[in-house]
Amino acid sequence: AQSVTQLGSHVSVSEGALVLLRCNYSSSVPPYLFWYVQYPNQGLQLLLKYTSAATLVKGINGFEAEFKKSETSFHLTKPSAHMSDAAEYFCAVIHSGGYQKVTFGTGTKLQVIP
Amino acid sequence: ETGVTQSPTHLIKTRGQQVTLRCSSQSGHNTVSWYQQALGQGPQFIFQYYREEENGRGNFPPRFSGLQFPNYSSELNVNALELDDSALYLCASSLGLGKETQYFGPGTRLLVL
């Protein structure tokens, strides 16, 4: 079964500092991986996705993630945090085999300190 | 192009009642998936509908049921509500059953008293 693990349920960074949110995956087949963001009282918005075309994936709002097979990781980064980045971030993997199902990590809440 | 929409936005029910949540998929999408997100948790897969048929189900009891209509919109029905059903219910649409991206609606917040 495919799964993702997010390390750190809460991360605090100063405005302008590097954002690093960690995600490790477990999969017996090449995974398709996603990062979603959820602002308070809202649904999920797609930040970026990895589909094996390129290991470094650029997303919206200045975020990017690098797929590292040797480390089974797909960490999300942003060079400079902005106050508007405060939200909860979910790493996810999609299964496809008869039906399509997304399995989410437990989420990381990002706090940005002014 | 319209995104995924859900109604209502908020709902309060009492234990034992029944509830119906609605979802309109993104234009051109024929697959709808439903997720339950309890407070402080990641979304959990309930089931998926493809071309009006249930096509996959997560670990949820039969009192969670659904429908998909010819226009690909969908309903989630929950019977005999329990307190633990209080959650944000998210609908996602996609095109087909491959590894295409699922696009999420804003959710319906259900509170069971």
JSON list of C-alpha atoms in Angstrom, two decimals:
[
{"chain": "A", "resi": 1, "resn": "ALA", "atom": "CA", "xyz": [0.00, 0.00, 0.00]},
{"chain": "A", "resi": 2, "resn": "GLN", "atom": "CA", "xyz": [1.13, 3.51, -0.72]},
{"chain": "A", "resi": 3, "resn": "SER", "atom": "CA", "xyz": [1.40, 6.05, 2.09]},
{"chain": "A", "resi": 4, "resn": "VAL", "atom": "CA", "xyz": [3.00, 9.35, 3.04]},
{"chain": "A", "resi": 5, "resn": "THR", "atom": "CA", "xyz": [4.40, 10.53, 6.35]},
{"chain": "A", "resi": 6, "resn": "GLN", "atom": "CA", "xyz": [4.75, 14.17, 7.28]},
{"chain": "A", "resi": 7, "resn": "LEU", "atom": "CA", "xyz": [7.31, 14.98, 9.94]},
{"chain": "A", "resi": 8, "resn": "GLY", "atom": "CA", "xyz": [6.29, 17.80, 12.23]},
{"chain": "A", "resi": 9, "resn": "SER", "atom": "CA", "xyz": [2.67, 18.67, 12.83]},
{"chain": "A", "resi": 10, "resn": "HIS", "atom": "CA", "xyz": [3.61, 22.30, 13.47]},
{"chain": "A", "resi": 11, "resn": "VAL", "atom": "CA", "xyz": [6.38, 24.37, 11.93]},
{"chain": "A", "resi": 12, "resn": "SER", "atom": "CA", "xyz": [7.16, 28.01, 12.78]},
{"chain": "A", "resi": 13, "resn": "VAL", "atom": "CA", "xyz": [9.33, 30.25, 10.64]},
{"chain": "A", "resi": 14, "resn": "SER", "atom": "CA", "xyz": [10.07, 33.95, 10.62]},
{"chain": "A", "resi": 15, "resn": "GLU", "atom": "CA", "xyz": [8.83, 36.07, 7.76]},
{"chain": "A", "resi": 16, "resn": "GLY", "atom": "CA", "xyz": [11.48, 35.99, 5.04]},
{"chain": "A", "resi": 17, "resn": "ALA", "atom": "CA", "xyz": [13.03, 32.73, 6.27]},
{"chain": "A", "resi": 18, "resn": "LEU", "atom": "CA", "xyz": [13.25, 29.45, 4.40]},
{"chain": "A", "resi": 19, "resn": "VAL", "atom": "CA", "xyz": [10.22, 27.18, 4.59]},
{"chain": "A", "resi": 20, "resn": "LEU", "atom": "CA", "xyz": [10.91, 23.43, 4.67]},
{"chain": "A", "resi": 21, "resn": "LEU", "atom": "CA", "xyz": [8.03, 20.98, 5.15]},
{"chain": "A", "resi": 22, "resn": "ARG", "atom": "CA", "xyz": [8.97, 17.31, 5.16]},
{"chain": "A", "resi": 23, "resn": "CYS", "atom": "CA", "xyz": [7.22, 14.42, 3.48]},
{"chain": "A", "resi": 24, "resn": "ASN", "atom": "CA", "xyz": [8.38, 10.84, 3.04]},
{"chain": "A", "resi": 25, "resn": "TYR", "atom": "CA", "xyz": [6.54, 8.30, 0.94]},
{"chain": "A", "resi": 26, "resn": "SER", "atom": "CA", "xyz": [6.22, 4.55, 0.88]},
{"chain": "A", "resi": 27, "resn": "SER", "atom": "CA", "xyz": [5.38, 2.94, -2.42]},
{"chain": "A", "resi": 28, "resn": "SER", "atom": "CA", "xyz": [6.22, -0.22, -4.30]},
{"chain": "A", "resi": 29, "resn": "VAL", "atom": "CA", "xyz": [5.59, 1.51, -7.61]},
{"chain": "A", "resi": 30, "resn": "PRO", "atom": "CA", "xyz": [6.66, 4.93, -8.89]},
{"chain": "A", "resi": 31, "resn": "PRO", "atom": "CA", "xyz": [4.38, 7.27, -6.98]},
{"chain": "A", "resi": 32, "resn": "TYR", "atom": "CA", "xyz": [2.46, 10.30, -8.10]},
{"chain": "A", "resi": 33, "resn": "LEU", "atom": "CA", "xyz": [2.82, 12.81, -5.27]},
{"chain": "A", "resi": 34, "resn": "PHE", "atom": "CA", "xyz": [1.04, 16.04, -4.45]},
{"chain": "A", "resi": 35, "resn": "TRP", "atom": "CA", "xyz": [1.20, 18.92, -2.05]},
{"chain": "A", "resi": 36, "resn": "TYR", "atom": "CA", "xyz": [-2.06, 20.62, -1.14]},
{"chain": "A", "resi": 37, "resn": "VAL", "atom": "CA", "xyz": [-2.58, 23.71, 1.01]},
{"chain": "A", "resi": 38, "resn": "GLN", "atom": "CA", "xyz": [-5.60, 24.37, 3.21]},
{"chain": "A", "resi": 39, "resn": "TYR", "atom": "CA", "xyz": [-6.32, 27.84, 4.53]},
{"chain": "A", "resi": 40, "resn": "PRO", "atom": "CA", "xyz": [-8.52, 28.13, 7.64]},
{"chain": "A", "resi": 41, "resn": "ASN", "atom": "CA", "xyz": [-12.11, 27.08, 7.00]},
{"chain": "A", "resi": 42, "resn": "GLN", "atom": "CA", "xyz": [-11.44, 26.34, 3.35]},
{"chain": "A", "resi": 43, "resn": "GLY", "atom": "CA", "xyz": [-11.02, 23.35, 1.07]},
{"chain": "A", "resi": 44, "resn": "LEU", "atom": "CA", "xyz": [-7.77, 22.04, -0.38]},
{"chain": "A", "resi": 45, "resn": "GLN", "atom": "CA", "xyz": [-5.85, 23.86, -3.06]},
{"chain": "A", "resi": 46, "resn": "LEU", "atom": "CA", "xyz": [-3.29, 22.10, -5.23]},
{"chain": "A", "resi": 47, "resn": "LEU", "atom": "CA", "xyz": [0.22, 23.54, -4.79]},
{"chain": "A", "resi": 48, "resn": "LEU", "atom": "CA", "xyz": [2.15, 21.19, -7.03]},
{"chain": "A", "resi": 49, "resn": "LYS", "atom": "CA", "xyz": [2.39, 17.61, -8.23]},
{"chain": "A", "resi": 50, "resn": "TYR", "atom": "CA", "xyz": [5.10, 15.12, -9.17]},
{"chain": "A", "resi": 51, "resn": "THR", "atom": "CA", "xyz": [4.36, 12.78, -12.05]},
{"chain": "A", "resi": 52, "resn": "SER", "atom": "CA", "xyz": [7.88, 11.49, -12.83]},
{"chain": "A", "resi": 53, "resn": "ALA", "atom": "CA", "xyz": [8.51, 14.01, -15.62]},
{"chain": "A", "resi": 54, "resn": "ALA", "atom": "CA", "xyz": [11.04, 16.02, -13.59]},
{"chain": "A", "resi": 55, "resn": "THR", "atom": "CA", "xyz": [12.39, 15.56, -10.08]},
{"chain": "A", "resi": 56, "resn": "LEU", "atom": "CA", "xyz": [12.20, 19.28, -9.20]},
{"chain": "A", "resi": 57, "resn": "VAL", "atom": "CA", "xyz": [8.66, 20.48, -9.37]},
{"chain": "A", "resi": 58, "resn": "LYS", "atom": "CA", "xyz": [7.66, 24.13, -9.22]},
{"chain": "A", "resi": 59, "resn": "GLY", "atom": "CA", "xyz": [4.25, 25.08, -7.93]},
{"chain": "A", "resi": 60, "resn": "ILE", "atom": "CA", "xyz": [2.20, 28.12, -7.18]},
{"chain": "A", "resi": 61, "resn": "ASN", "atom": "CA", "xyz": [3.05, 30.92, -4.74]},
{"chain": "A", "resi": 62, "resn": "GLY", "atom": "CA", "xyz": [6.82, 30.30, -5.04]},
{"chain": "A", "resi": 63, "resn": "PHE", "atom": "CA", "xyz": [6.76, 26.77, -3.61]},
{"chain": "A", "resi": 64, "resn": "GLU", "atom": "CA", "xyz": [8.73, 23.88, -5.04]},
{"chain": "A", "resi": 65, "resn": "ALA", "atom": "CA", "xyz": [9.42, 20.27, -4.12]},
{"chain": "A", "resi": 66, "resn": "GLU", "atom": "CA", "xyz": [12.14, 17.82, -5.04]},
{"chain": "A", "resi": 67, "resn": "PHE", "atom": "CA", "xyz": [11.50, 14.11, -5.53]},
{"chain": "A", "resi": 68, "resn": "LYS", "atom": "CA", "xyz": [14.40, 12.07, -4.13]},
{"chain": "A", "resi": 69, "resn": "LYS", "atom": "CA", "xyz": [14.00, 8.37, -4.76]},
{"chain": "A", "resi": 70, "resn": "SER", "atom": "CA", "xyz": [17.07, 7.42, -2.73]},
{"chain": "A", "resi": 71, "resn": "GLU", "atom": "CA", "xyz": [15.59, 9.13, 0.32]},
{"chain": "A", "resi": 72, "resn": "THR", "atom": "CA", "xyz": [11.92, 8.37, -0.52]},
{"chain": "A", "resi": 73, "resn": "SER", "atom": "CA", "xyz": [11.25, 12.03, 0.12]},
{"chain": "A", "resi": 74, "resn": "PHE", "atom": "CA", "xyz": [9.24, 14.83, -1.43]},
{"chain": "A", "resi": 75, "resn": "HIS", "atom": "CA", "xyz": [9.93, 17.85, 0.77]},
{"chain": "A", "resi": 76, "resn": "LEU", "atom": "CA", "xyz": [8.24, 21.19, 0.11]},
{"chain": "A", "resi": 77, "resn": "THR", "atom": "CA", "xyz": [10.32, 24.37, 0.19]},
{"chain": "A", "resi": 78, "resn": "LYS", "atom": "CA", "xyz": [9.98, 28.09, -0.31]},
{"chain": "A", "resi": 79, "resn": "PRO", "atom": "CA", "xyz": [13.00, 30.40, -0.12]},
{"chain": "A", "resi": 80, "resn": "SER", "atom": "CA", "xyz": [11.28, 33.24, 1.71]},
{"chain": "A", "resi": 81, "resn": "ALA", "atom": "CA", "xyz": [8.16, 32.87, 3.86]},
{"chain": "A", "resi": 82, "resn": "HIS", "atom": "CA", "xyz": [5.35, 35.37, 3.61]},
{"chain": "A", "resi": 83, "resn": "MET", "atom": "CA", "xyz": [2.65, 35.99, 6.18]},
{"chain": "A", "resi": 84, "resn": "SER", "atom": "CA", "xyz": [0.06, 34.74, 3.68]},
{"chain": "A", "resi": 85, "resn": "ASP", "atom": "CA", "xyz": [1.76, 31.31, 3.66]},
{"chain": "A", "resi": 86, "resn": "ALA", "atom": "CA", "xyz": [0.34, 30.53, 7.11]},
{"chain": "A", "resi": 87, "resn": "ALA", "atom": "CA", "xyz": [-1.88, 27.51, 6.49]},
{"chain": "A", "resi": 88, "resn": "GLU", "atom": "CA", "xyz": [-1.94, 23.73, 6.78]},
{"chain": "A", "resi": 89, "resn": "TYR", "atom": "CA", "xyz": [-0.04, 21.75, 4.19]},
{"chain": "A", "resi": 90, "resn": "PHE", "atom": "CA", "xyz": [-0.81, 18.18, 3.18]},
{"chain": "A", "resi": 91, "resn": "CYS", "atom": "CA", "xyz": [1.41, 15.79, 1.29]},
{"chain": "A", "resi": 92, "resn": "ALA", "atom": "CA", "xyz": [-0.52, 13.15, -0.63]},
{"chain": "A", "resi": 93, "resn": "VAL", "atom": "CA", "xyz": [-0.04, 10.15, -2.89]},
{"chain": "A", "resi": 94, "resn": "ILE", "atom": "CA", "xyz": [-2.50, 8.96, -5.49]},
{"chain": "A", "resi": 95, "resn": "HIS", "atom": "CA", "xyz": [-3.36, 5.35, -6.14]},
{"chain": "A", "resi": 96, "resn": "SER", "atom": "CA", "xyz": [-4.74, 4.20, -9.42]},
{"chain": "A", "resi": 97, "resn": "GLY", "atom": "CA", "xyz": [-5.90, 0.65, -9.89]},
{"chain": "A", "resi": 98, "resn": "GLY", "atom": "CA", "xyz": [-9.56, 0.19, -10.63]},
{"chain": "A", "resi": 99, "resn": "TYR", "atom": "CA", "xyz": [-10.35, 3.38, -8.84]},
{"chain": "A", "resi": 100, "resn": "GLN", "atom": "CA", "xyz": [-8.55, 6.54, -7.97]},
{"chain": "A", "resi": 101, "resn": "LYS", "atom": "CA", "xyz": [-7.86, 7.36, -4.33]},
{"chain": "A", "resi": 102, "resn": "VAL", "atom": "CA", "xyz": [-5.73, 10.02, -2.71]},
{"chain": "A", "resi": 103, "resn": "THR", "atom": "CA", "xyz": [-4.07, 9.17, 0.61]},
{"chain": "A", "resi": 104, "resn": "PHE", "atom": "CA", "xyz": [-3.09, 12.18, 2.66]},
{"chain": "A", "resi": 105, "resn": "GLY", "atom": "CA", "xyz": [-0.50, 12.73, 5.32]},
{"chain": "A", "resi": 106, "resn": "THR", "atom": "CA", "xyz": [-1.53, 14.07, 8.69]},
{"chain": "A", "resi": 107, "resn": "GLY", "atom": "CA", "xyz": [-0.70, 17.64, 7.73]},
{"chain": "A", "resi": 108, "resn": "THR", "atom": "CA", "xyz": [1.76, 20.29, 8.85]},
{"chain": "A", "resi": 109, "resn": "LYS", "atom": "CA", "xyz": [0.52, 23.58, 10.18]},
{"chain": "A", "resi": 110, "resn": "LEU", "atom": "CA", "xyz": [2.83, 26.42, 9.16]},
{"chain": "A", "resi": 111, "resn": "GLN", "atom": "CA", "xyz": [3.03, 29.50, 11.34]},
{"chain": "A", "resi": 112, "resn": "VAL", "atom": "CA", "xyz": [4.81, 32.58, 10.01]},
{"chain": "A", "resi": 113, "resn": "ILE", "atom": "CA", "xyz": [6.12, 34.96, 12.64]},
{"chain": "A", "resi": 114, "resn": "PRO", "atom": "CA", "xyz": [6.40, 38.64, 11.68]},
{"chain": "B", "resi": 1, "resn": "GLU", "atom": "CA", "xyz": [-14.45, 27.31, -16.24]},
{"chain": "B", "resi": 2, "resn": "THR", "atom": "CA", "xyz": [-16.25, 26.71, -12.95]},
{"chain": "B", "resi": 3, "resn": "GLY", "atom": "CA", "xyz": [-14.47, 24.94, -10.15]},
{"chain": "B", "resi": 4, "resn": "VAL", "atom": "CA", "xyz": [-15.88, 22.37, -7.76]},
{"chain": "B", "resi": 5, "resn": "THR", "atom": "CA", "xyz": [-18.75, 23.70, -5.69]},
{"chain": "B", "resi": 6, "resn": "GLN", "atom": "CA", "xyz": [-20.42, 22.21, -2.62]},
{"chain": "B", "resi": 7, "resn": "SER", "atom": "CA", "xyz": [-23.60, 22.93, -0.71]},
{"chain": "B", "resi": 8, "resn": "PRO", "atom": "CA", "xyz": [-24.48, 23.73, 1.94]},
{"chain": "B", "resi": 9, "resn": "THR", "atom": "CA", "xyz": [-21.41, 25.34, 3.48]},
{"chain": "B", "resi": 10, "resn": "HIS", "atom": "CA", "xyz": [-22.45, 24.55, 7.04]},
{"chain": "B", "resi": 11, "resn": "LEU", "atom": "CA", "xyz": [-25.00, 22.20, 8.56]},
{"chain": "B", "resi": 12, "resn": "ILE", "atom": "CA", "xyz": [-26.12, 21.30, 12.07]},
{"chain": "B", "resi": 13, "resn": "LYS", "atom": "CA", "xyz": [-27.94, 18.02, 12.70]},
{"chain": "B", "resi": 14, "resn": "THR", "atom": "CA", "xyz": [-28.81, 15.91, 15.70]},
{"chain": "B", "resi": 15, "resn": "ARG", "atom": "CA", "xyz": [-27.78, 12.33, 16.34]},
{"chain": "B", "resi": 16, "resn": "GLY", "atom": "CA", "xyz": [-29.88, 9.81, 14.43]},
{"chain": "B", "resi": 17, "resn": "GLN", "atom": "CA", "xyz": [-30.89, 12.21, 11.68]},
{"chain": "B", "resi": 18, "resn": "GLN", "atom": "CA", "xyz": [-30.02, 11.88, 8.01]},
{"chain": "B", "resi": 19, "resn": "VAL", "atom": "CA", "xyz": [-28.12, 14.38, 5.88]},
{"chain": "B", "resi": 20, "resn": "THR", "atom": "CA", "xyz": [-27.51, 14.97, 2.18]},
{"chain": "B", "resi": 21, "resn": "LEU", "atom": "CA", "xyz": [-24.52, 16.93, 0.91]},
{"chain": "B", "resi": 22, "resn": "ARG", "atom": "CA", "xyz": [-24.16, 18.07, -2.68]},
{"chain": "B", "resi": 23, "resn": "CYS", "atom": "CA", "xyz": [-21.26, 18.56, -5.04]},
{"chain": "B", "resi": 24, "resn": "SER", "atom": "CA", "xyz": [-20.96, 19.95, -8.56]},
{"chain": "B", "resi": 25, "resn": "SER", "atom": "CA", "xyz": [-17.86, 18.75, -10.35]},
{"chain": "B", "resi": 26, "resn": "GLN", "atom": "CA", "xyz": [-15.53, 20.89, -12.39]},
{"chain": "B", "resi": 27, "resn": "SER", "atom": "CA", "xyz": [-16.57, 21.29, -16.00]},
{"chain": "B", "resi": 28, "resn": "GLY", "atom": "CA", "xyz": [-15.59, 18.21, -18.05]},
{"chain": "B", "resi": 29, "resn": "HIS", "atom": "CA", "xyz": [-14.78, 16.02, -15.05]},
{"chain": "B", "resi": 30, "resn": "ASN", "atom": "CA", "xyz": [-16.55, 12.66, -14.85]},
{"chain": "B", "resi": 31, "resn": "THR", "atom": "CA", "xyz": [-15.17, 11.37, -11.55]},
{"chain": "B", "resi": 32, "resn": "VAL", "atom": "CA", "xyz": [-16.18, 12.55, -8.09]},
{"chain": "B", "resi": 33, "resn": "SER", "atom": "CA", "xyz": [-14.57, 11.48, -4.83]},
{"chain": "B", "resi": 34, "resn": "TRP", "atom": "CA", "xyz": [-15.72, 12.23, -1.31]},
{"chain": "B", "resi": 35, "resn": "TYR", "atom": "CA", "xyz": [-13.49, 12.67, 1.73]},
{"chain": "B", "resi": 36, "resn": "GLN", "atom": "CA", "xyz": [-14.13, 13.19, 5.43]},
{"chain": "B", "resi": 37, "resn": "GLN", "atom": "CA", "xyz": [-11.77, 15.47, 7.33]},
{"chain": "B", "resi": 38, "resn": "ALA", "atom": "CA", "xyz": [-12.13, 15.36, 11.09]},
{"chain": "B", "resi": 39, "resn": "LEU", "atom": "CA", "xyz": [-10.75, 18.24, 13.09]},
{"chain": "B", "resi": 40, "resn": "GLY", "atom": "CA", "xyz": [-6.97, 18.22, 13.13]},
{"chain": "B", "resi": 41, "resn": "GLN", "atom": "CA", "xyz": [-6.67, 15.31, 10.72]},
{"chain": "B", "resi": 42, "resn": "GLY", "atom": "CA", "xyz": [-5.98, 14.74, 7.05]},
{"chain": "B", "resi": 43, "resn": "PRO", "atom": "CA", "xyz": [-8.86, 13.91, 4.71]},
{"chain": "B", "resi": 44, "resn": "GLN", "atom": "CA", "xyz": [-9.97, 10.25, 4.62]},
{"chain": "B", "resi": 45, "resn": "PHE", "atom": "CA", "xyz": [-11.34, 8.68, 1.44]},
{"chain": "B", "resi": 46, "resn": "ILE", "atom": "CA", "xyz": [-15.03, 7.73, 1.66]},
{"chain": "B", "resi": 47, "resn": "PHE", "atom": "CA", "xyz": [-15.85, 6.62, -1.88]},
{"chain": "B", "resi": 48, "resn": "GLN", "atom": "CA", "xyz": [-15.63, 7.53, -5.52]},
{"chain": "B", "resi": 49, "resn": "TYR", "atom": "CA", "xyz": [-18.18, 7.73, -8.33]},
{"chain": "B", "resi": 50, "resn": "TYR", "atom": "CA", "xyz": [-17.34, 7.31, -11.98]},
{"chain": "B", "resi": 51, "resn": "ARG", "atom": "CA", "xyz": [-19.97, 7.64, -14.68]},
{"chain": "B", "resi": 52, "resn": "GLU", "atom": "CA", "xyz": [-22.80, 7.31, -12.15]},
{"chain": "B", "resi": 53, "resn": "GLU", "atom": "CA", "xyz": [-21.50, 4.16, -10.45]},
{"chain": "B", "resi": 54, "resn": "GLU", "atom": "CA", "xyz": [-19.66, 3.70, -7.16]},
{"chain": "B", "resi": 55, "resn": "ASN", "atom": "CA", "xyz": [-16.18, 2.74, -8.18]},
{"chain": "B", "resi": 56, "resn": "GLY", "atom": "CA", "xyz": [-14.25, 2.38, -4.94]},
{"chain": "B", "resi": 57, "resn": "ARG", "atom": "CA", "xyz": [-14.85, 2.71, -1.24]},
{"chain": "B", "resi": 58, "resn": "GLY", "atom": "CA", "xyz": [-12.79, 3.46, 1.83]},
{"chain": "B", "resi": 59, "resn": "ASN", "atom": "CA", "xyz": [-13.30, 2.15, 5.34]},
{"chain": "B", "resi": 60, "resn": "PHE", "atom": "CA", "xyz": [-16.71, 3.70, 5.96]},
{"chain": "B", "resi": 61, "resn": "PRO", "atom": "CA", "xyz": [-19.94, 1.90, 6.96]},
{"chain": "B", "resi": 62, "resn": "PRO", "atom": "CA", "xyz": [-22.89, 1.42, 4.58]},
{"chain": "B", "resi": 63, "resn": "ARG", "atom": "CA", "xyz": [-24.81, 4.27, 6.20]},
{"chain": "B", "resi": 64, "resn": "PHE", "atom": "CA", "xyz": [-22.53, 6.45, 4.07]},
{"chain": "B", "resi": 65, "resn": "SER", "atom": "CA", "xyz": [-23.93, 6.27, 0.56]},
{"chain": "B", "resi": 66, "resn": "GLY", "atom": "CA", "xyz": [-23.92, 8.37, -2.55]},
{"chain": "B", "resi": 67, "resn": "LEU", "atom": "CA", "xyz": [-25.16, 9.09, -6.01]},
{"chain": "B", "resi": 68, "resn": "GLN", "atom": "CA", "xyz": [-23.76, 10.55, -9.17]},
{"chain": "B", "resi": 69, "resn": "PHE", "atom": "CA", "xyz": [-26.05, 12.12, -11.73]},
{"chain": "B", "resi": 70, "resn": "PRO", "atom": "CA", "xyz": [-25.80, 12.23, -15.55]},
{"chain": "B", "resi": 71, "resn": "ASN", "atom": "CA", "xyz": [-24.27, 15.70, -15.35]},
{"chain": "B", "resi": 72, "resn": "TYR", "atom": "CA", "xyz": [-21.61, 14.19, -13.01]},
{"chain": "B", "resi": 73, "resn": "SER", "atom": "CA", "xyz": [-22.75, 16.14, -9.97]},
{"chain": "B", "resi": 74, "resn": "SER", "atom": "CA", "xyz": [-22.93, 14.02, -6.84]},
{"chain": "B", "resi": 75, "resn": "GLU", "atom": "CA", "xyz": [-24.58, 13.59, -3.46]},
{"chain": "B", "resi": 76, "resn": "LEU", "atom": "CA", "xyz": [-23.27, 12.14, -0.23]},
{"chain": "B", "resi": 77, "resn": "ASN", "atom": "CA", "xyz": [-25.91, 10.75, 2.11]},
{"chain": "B", "resi": 78, "resn": "VAL", "atom": "CA", "xyz": [-25.29, 9.82, 5.70]},
{"chain": "B", "resi": 79, "resn": "ASN", "atom": "CA", "xyz": [-27.97, 7.99, 7.67]},
{"chain": "B", "resi": 80, "resn": "ALA", "atom": "CA", "xyz": [-28.30, 7.55, 11.43]},
{"chain": "B", "resi": 81, "resn": "LEU", "atom": "CA", "xyz": [-25.86, 10.34, 12.18]},
{"chain": "B", "resi": 82, "resn": "GLU", "atom": "CA", "xyz": [-23.40, 9.84, 15.02]},
{"chain": "B", "resi": 83, "resn": "LEU", "atom": "CA", "xyz": [-21.46, 12.46, 16.96]},
{"chain": "B", "resi": 84, "resn": "ASP", "atom": "CA", "xyz": [-18.23, 11.26, 15.32]},
{"chain": "B", "resi": 85, "resn": "ASP", "atom": "CA", "xyz": [-19.64, 12.17, 11.90]},
{"chain": "B", "resi": 86, "resn": "SER", "atom": "CA", "xyz": [-18.97, 15.81, 12.75]},
{"chain": "B", "resi": 87, "resn": "ALA", "atom": "CA", "xyz": [-16.34, 16.83, 10.20]},
{"chain": "B", "resi": 88, "resn": "LEU", "atom": "CA", "xyz": [-15.56, 18.76, 7.05]},
{"chain": "B", "resi": 89, "resn": "TYR", "atom": "CA", "xyz": [-16.78, 16.81, 4.03]},
{"chain": "B", "resi": 90, "resn": "LEU", "atom": "CA", "xyz": [-14.78, 17.45, 0.89]},
{"chain": "B", "resi": 91, "resn": "CYS", "atom": "CA", "xyz": [-15.71, 16.64, -2.65]},
{"chain": "B", "resi": 92, "resn": "ALA", "atom": "CA", "xyz": [-13.08, 16.35, -5.37]},
{"chain": "B", "resi": 93, "resn": "SER", "atom": "CA", "xyz": [-13.47, 15.96, -9.11]},
{"chain": "B", "resi": 94, "resn": "SER", "atom": "CA", "xyz": [-11.11, 14.63, -11.73]},
{"chain": "B", "resi": 95, "resn": "LEU", "atom": "CA", "xyz": [-11.09, 13.35, -15.28]},
{"chain": "B", "resi": 96, "resn": "GLY", "atom": "CA", "xyz": [-11.02, 9.57, -15.49]},
{"chain": "B", "resi": 97, "resn": "LEU", "atom": "CA", "xyz": [-9.53, 6.96, -13.19]},
{"chain": "B", "resi": 98, "resn": "GLY", "atom": "CA", "xyz": [-5.83, 7.40, -13.85]},
{"chain": "B", "resi": 99, "resn": "LYS", "atom": "CA", "xyz": [-3.46, 9.49, -11.79]},
{"chain": "B", "resi": 100, "resn": "GLU", "atom": "CA", "xyz": [-5.03, 12.76, -12.80]},
{"chain": "B", "resi": 101, "resn": "THR", "atom": "CA", "xyz": [-5.16, 15.53, -10.26]},
{"chain": "B", "resi": 102, "resn": "GLN", "atom": "CA", "xyz": [-8.18, 15.75, -8.02]},
{"chain": "B", "resi": 103, "resn": "TYR", "atom": "CA", "xyz": [-9.55, 19.25, -7.58]},
{"chain": "B", "resi": 104, "resn": "PHE", "atom": "CA", "xyz": [-11.30, 19.96, -4.31]},
{"chain": "B", "resi": 105, "resn": "GLY", "atom": "CA", "xyz": [-14.33, 22.00, -3.40]},
{"chain": "B", "resi": 106, "resn": "PRO", "atom": "CA", "xyz": [-14.55, 24.26, -0.34]},
{"chain": "B", "resi": 107, "resn": "GLY", "atom": "CA", "xyz": [-16.24, 21.59, 1.75]},
{"chain": "B", "resi": 108, "resn": "THR", "atom": "CA", "xyz": [-19.34, 21.28, 3.90]},
{"chain": "B", "resi": 109, "resn": "ARG", "atom": "CA", "xyz": [-18.86, 21.60, 7.65]},
{"chain": "B", "resi": 110, "resn": "LEU", "atom": "CA", "xyz": [-21.23, 19.18, 9.43]},
{"chain": "B", "resi": 111, "resn": "LEU", "atom": "CA", "xyz": [-21.86, 19.40, 13.14]},
{"chain": "B", "resi": 112, "resn": "VAL", "atom": "CA", "xyz": [-23.79, 16.58, 14.82]},
{"chain": "B", "resi": 113, "resn": "LEU", "atom": "CA", "xyz": [-25.21, 17.36, 18.26]}
]
